[in-house]
Short mmCIF file of C-alpha atoms in Angstrom, two decimals:
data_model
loop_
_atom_site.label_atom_id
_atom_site.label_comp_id
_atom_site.label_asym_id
_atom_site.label_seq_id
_atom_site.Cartn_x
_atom_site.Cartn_y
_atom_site.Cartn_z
CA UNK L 234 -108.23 17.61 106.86
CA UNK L 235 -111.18 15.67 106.86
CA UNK L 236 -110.53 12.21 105.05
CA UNK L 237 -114.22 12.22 103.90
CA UNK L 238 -112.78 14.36 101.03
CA UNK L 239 -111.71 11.32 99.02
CA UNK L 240 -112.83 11.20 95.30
CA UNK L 241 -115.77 13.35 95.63
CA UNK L 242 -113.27 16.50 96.76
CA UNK L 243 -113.18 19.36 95.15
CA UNK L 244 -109.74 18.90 95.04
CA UNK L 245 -110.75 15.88 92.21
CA UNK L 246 -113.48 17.51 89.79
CA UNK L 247 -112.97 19.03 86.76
CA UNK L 248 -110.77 21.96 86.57
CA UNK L 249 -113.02 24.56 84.77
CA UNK L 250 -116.87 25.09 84.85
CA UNK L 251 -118.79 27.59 82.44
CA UNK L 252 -122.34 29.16 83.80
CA UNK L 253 -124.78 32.11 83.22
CA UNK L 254 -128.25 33.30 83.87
CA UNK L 255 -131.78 31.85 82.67
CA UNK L 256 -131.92 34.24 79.92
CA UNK L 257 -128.18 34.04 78.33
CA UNK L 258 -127.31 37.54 79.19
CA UNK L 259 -124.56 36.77 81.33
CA UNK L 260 -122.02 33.96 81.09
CA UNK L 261 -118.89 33.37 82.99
CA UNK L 262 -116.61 30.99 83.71
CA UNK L 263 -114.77 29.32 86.89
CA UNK L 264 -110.94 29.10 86.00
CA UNK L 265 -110.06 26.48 88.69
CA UNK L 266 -112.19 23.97 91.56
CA UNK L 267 -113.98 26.13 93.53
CA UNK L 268 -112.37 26.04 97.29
CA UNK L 269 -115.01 23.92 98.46
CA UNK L 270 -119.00 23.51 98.28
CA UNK L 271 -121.39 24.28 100.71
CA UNK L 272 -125.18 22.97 100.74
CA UNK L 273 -126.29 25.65 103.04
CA UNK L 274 -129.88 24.92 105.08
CA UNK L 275 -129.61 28.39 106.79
CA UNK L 276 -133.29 30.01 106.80
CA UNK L 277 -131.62 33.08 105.57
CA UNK L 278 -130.61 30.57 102.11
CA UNK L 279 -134.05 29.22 102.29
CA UNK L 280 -135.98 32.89 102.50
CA UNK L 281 -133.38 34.49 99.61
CA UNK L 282 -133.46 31.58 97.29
CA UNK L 283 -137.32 30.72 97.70
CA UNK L 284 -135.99 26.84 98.12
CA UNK L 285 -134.98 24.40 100.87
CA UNK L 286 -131.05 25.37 100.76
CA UNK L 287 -128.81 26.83 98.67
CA UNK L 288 -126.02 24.47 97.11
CA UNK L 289 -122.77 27.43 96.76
CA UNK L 290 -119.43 26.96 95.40
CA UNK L 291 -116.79 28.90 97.07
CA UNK L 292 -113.78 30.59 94.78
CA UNK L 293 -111.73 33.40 94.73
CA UNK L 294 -113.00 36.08 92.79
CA UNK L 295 -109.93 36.62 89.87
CA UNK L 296 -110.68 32.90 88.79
CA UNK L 297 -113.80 34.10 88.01
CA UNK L 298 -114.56 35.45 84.32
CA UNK L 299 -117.52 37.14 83.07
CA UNK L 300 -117.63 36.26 79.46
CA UNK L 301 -120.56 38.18 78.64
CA UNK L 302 -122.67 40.99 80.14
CA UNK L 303 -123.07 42.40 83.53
CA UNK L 304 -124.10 41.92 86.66
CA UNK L 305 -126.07 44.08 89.65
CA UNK L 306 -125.46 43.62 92.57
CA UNK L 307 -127.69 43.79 95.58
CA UNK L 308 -127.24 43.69 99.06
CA UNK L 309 -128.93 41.87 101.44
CA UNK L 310 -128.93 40.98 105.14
CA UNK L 311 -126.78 39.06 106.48
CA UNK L 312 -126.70 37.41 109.81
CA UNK L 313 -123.46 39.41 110.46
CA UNK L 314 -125.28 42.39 109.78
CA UNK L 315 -123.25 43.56 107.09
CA UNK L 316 -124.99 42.52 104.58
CA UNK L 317 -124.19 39.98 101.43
CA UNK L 318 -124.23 41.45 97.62
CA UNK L 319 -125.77 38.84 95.30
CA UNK L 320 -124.84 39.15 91.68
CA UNK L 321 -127.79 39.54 89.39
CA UNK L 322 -128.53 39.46 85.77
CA UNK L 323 -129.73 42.72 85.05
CA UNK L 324 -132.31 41.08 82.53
CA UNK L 325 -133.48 38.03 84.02
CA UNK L 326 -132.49 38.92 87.41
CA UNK L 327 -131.12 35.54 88.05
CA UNK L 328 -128.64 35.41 90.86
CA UNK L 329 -125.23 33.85 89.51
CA UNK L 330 -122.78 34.43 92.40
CA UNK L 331 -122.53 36.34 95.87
CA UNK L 332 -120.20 37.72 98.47
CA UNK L 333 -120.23 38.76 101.94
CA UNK L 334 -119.01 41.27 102.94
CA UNK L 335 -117.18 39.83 106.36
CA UNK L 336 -116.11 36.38 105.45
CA UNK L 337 -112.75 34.21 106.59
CA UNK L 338 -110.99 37.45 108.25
CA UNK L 339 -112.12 40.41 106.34
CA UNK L 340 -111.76 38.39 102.64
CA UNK L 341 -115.21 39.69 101.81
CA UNK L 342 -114.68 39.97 98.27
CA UNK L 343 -112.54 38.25 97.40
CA UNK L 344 -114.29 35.08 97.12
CA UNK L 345 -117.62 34.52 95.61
CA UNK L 346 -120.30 32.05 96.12
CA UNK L 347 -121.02 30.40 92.84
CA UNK L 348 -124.47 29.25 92.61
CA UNK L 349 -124.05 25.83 91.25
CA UNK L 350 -127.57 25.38 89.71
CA UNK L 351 -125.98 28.58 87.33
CA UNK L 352 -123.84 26.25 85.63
CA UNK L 353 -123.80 24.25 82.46
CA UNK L 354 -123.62 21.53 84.57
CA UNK L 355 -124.53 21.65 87.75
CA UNK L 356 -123.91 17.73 88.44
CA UNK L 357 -120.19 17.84 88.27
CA UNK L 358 -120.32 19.42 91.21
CA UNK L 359 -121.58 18.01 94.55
CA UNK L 360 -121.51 19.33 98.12
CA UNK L 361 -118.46 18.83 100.43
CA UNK L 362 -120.15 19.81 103.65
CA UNK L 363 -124.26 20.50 104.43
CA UNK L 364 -123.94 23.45 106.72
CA UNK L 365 -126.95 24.85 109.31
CA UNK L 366 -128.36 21.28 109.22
CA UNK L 367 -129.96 22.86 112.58
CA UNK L 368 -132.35 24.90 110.49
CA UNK L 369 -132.68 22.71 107.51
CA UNK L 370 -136.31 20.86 106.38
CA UNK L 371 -136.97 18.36 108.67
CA UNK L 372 -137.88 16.39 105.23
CA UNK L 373 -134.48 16.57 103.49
CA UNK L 374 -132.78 13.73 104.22
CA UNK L 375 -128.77 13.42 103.78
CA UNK L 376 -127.37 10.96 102.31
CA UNK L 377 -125.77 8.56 105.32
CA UNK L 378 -122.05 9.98 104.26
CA UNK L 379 -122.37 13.47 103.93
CA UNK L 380 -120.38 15.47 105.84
CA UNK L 381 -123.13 17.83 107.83
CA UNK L 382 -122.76 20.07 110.30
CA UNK L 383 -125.46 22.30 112.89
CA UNK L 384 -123.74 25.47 112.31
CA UNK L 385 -120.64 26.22 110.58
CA UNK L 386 -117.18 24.57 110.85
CA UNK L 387 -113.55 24.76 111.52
CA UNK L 388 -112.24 25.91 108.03
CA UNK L 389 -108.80 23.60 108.60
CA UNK L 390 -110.85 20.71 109.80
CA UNK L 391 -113.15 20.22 106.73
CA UNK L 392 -111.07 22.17 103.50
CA UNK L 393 -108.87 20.02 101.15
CA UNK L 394 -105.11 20.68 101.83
CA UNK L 395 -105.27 22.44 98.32
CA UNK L 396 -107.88 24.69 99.12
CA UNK L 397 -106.27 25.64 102.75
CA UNK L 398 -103.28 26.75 100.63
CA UNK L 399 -105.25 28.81 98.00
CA UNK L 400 -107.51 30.04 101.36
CA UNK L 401 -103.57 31.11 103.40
CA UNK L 402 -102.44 32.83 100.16
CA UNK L 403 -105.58 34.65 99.89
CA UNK L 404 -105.58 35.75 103.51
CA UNK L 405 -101.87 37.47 102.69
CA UNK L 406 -103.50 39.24 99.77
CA UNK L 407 -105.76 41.10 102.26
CA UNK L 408 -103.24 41.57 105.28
CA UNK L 409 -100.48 43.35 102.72
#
């Protein structure tokens, strides 16, 4: 486990988040931490969210709670090539969460990608790791202790202990 984790972890933010669209439509709520958060430069991030990166928090899907409304989904590529769904308001068409559909070992689904700047407040939750730092703006600078990586990562190496737990018990959900 990477000892970077410290007090900003995951594993030491608040325990429940509320979020929704721009227009109110749709409101849900995050039952637990997320798993962990990714700042993702990836120019696939960049292109779909019209911005510099996308900031994501990772959680399994049934701690997830739609309190009001609906969303669409829409599927778009992915650099797997099977695609990611990204959860829309059907109104505003703001996107509040996404999945991919080949992710850690076929859990697909089962986790979503929160997007933090959907939530009431986005500040409480900060980035554990800056992924595709390869591809981000060469004029975003990281702060000097961020955890950043080229690519992607070693799930074990970078995950709170907490979050490799929820991530093994997961994992058994999809191979029973």
């Amino acid at each position: 486990m990477n000892e970077r984790q410290g007090d900003k972890s995951v594993a030491n933010q608040q325990d429940s988040h509320e979020g929704g669209c721009a227009c109110g439509y749709v409101r849900y709520r995050m039952s637990s931490r997320p798993l962990i958060v990714h700042c993702c430069h990836c120019s696939m991030c960049q292109r779909q969210n019209g911005s510099s990166f996308a900031v994501n928090a990772l959680i399994e899907a049934d701690r997830v709670h739609l309190l009001t409304g609906d969303v669409v989904d829409v599927t778009v590529p992915s650099p797997s090539g099977k695609g990611q769904k990204i959860s829309r308001c059907p109104r505003c068409q703001v996107a509040v969460w996404s999945y991919y559909l080949v992710f850690l070992n076929g859990v697909g689904e089962r986790v979503r990608f929160i997007r933090v700047g959907t939530l009431d407040e986005p500040a409480r939750i900060t980035p554990d790791v800056h992924i595709y730092t390869s591809s981000k703006q060469p004029w975003v600078l990281l702060p000097p202790d961020a955890l950043a990586v080229e690519e992607y990562y070693v799930t074990k190496d970078v995950w709170p202990r907490e979050s490799l737990e929820r991530g093994s018990a997961l994992l058994k959900t999809v191979q029973d």
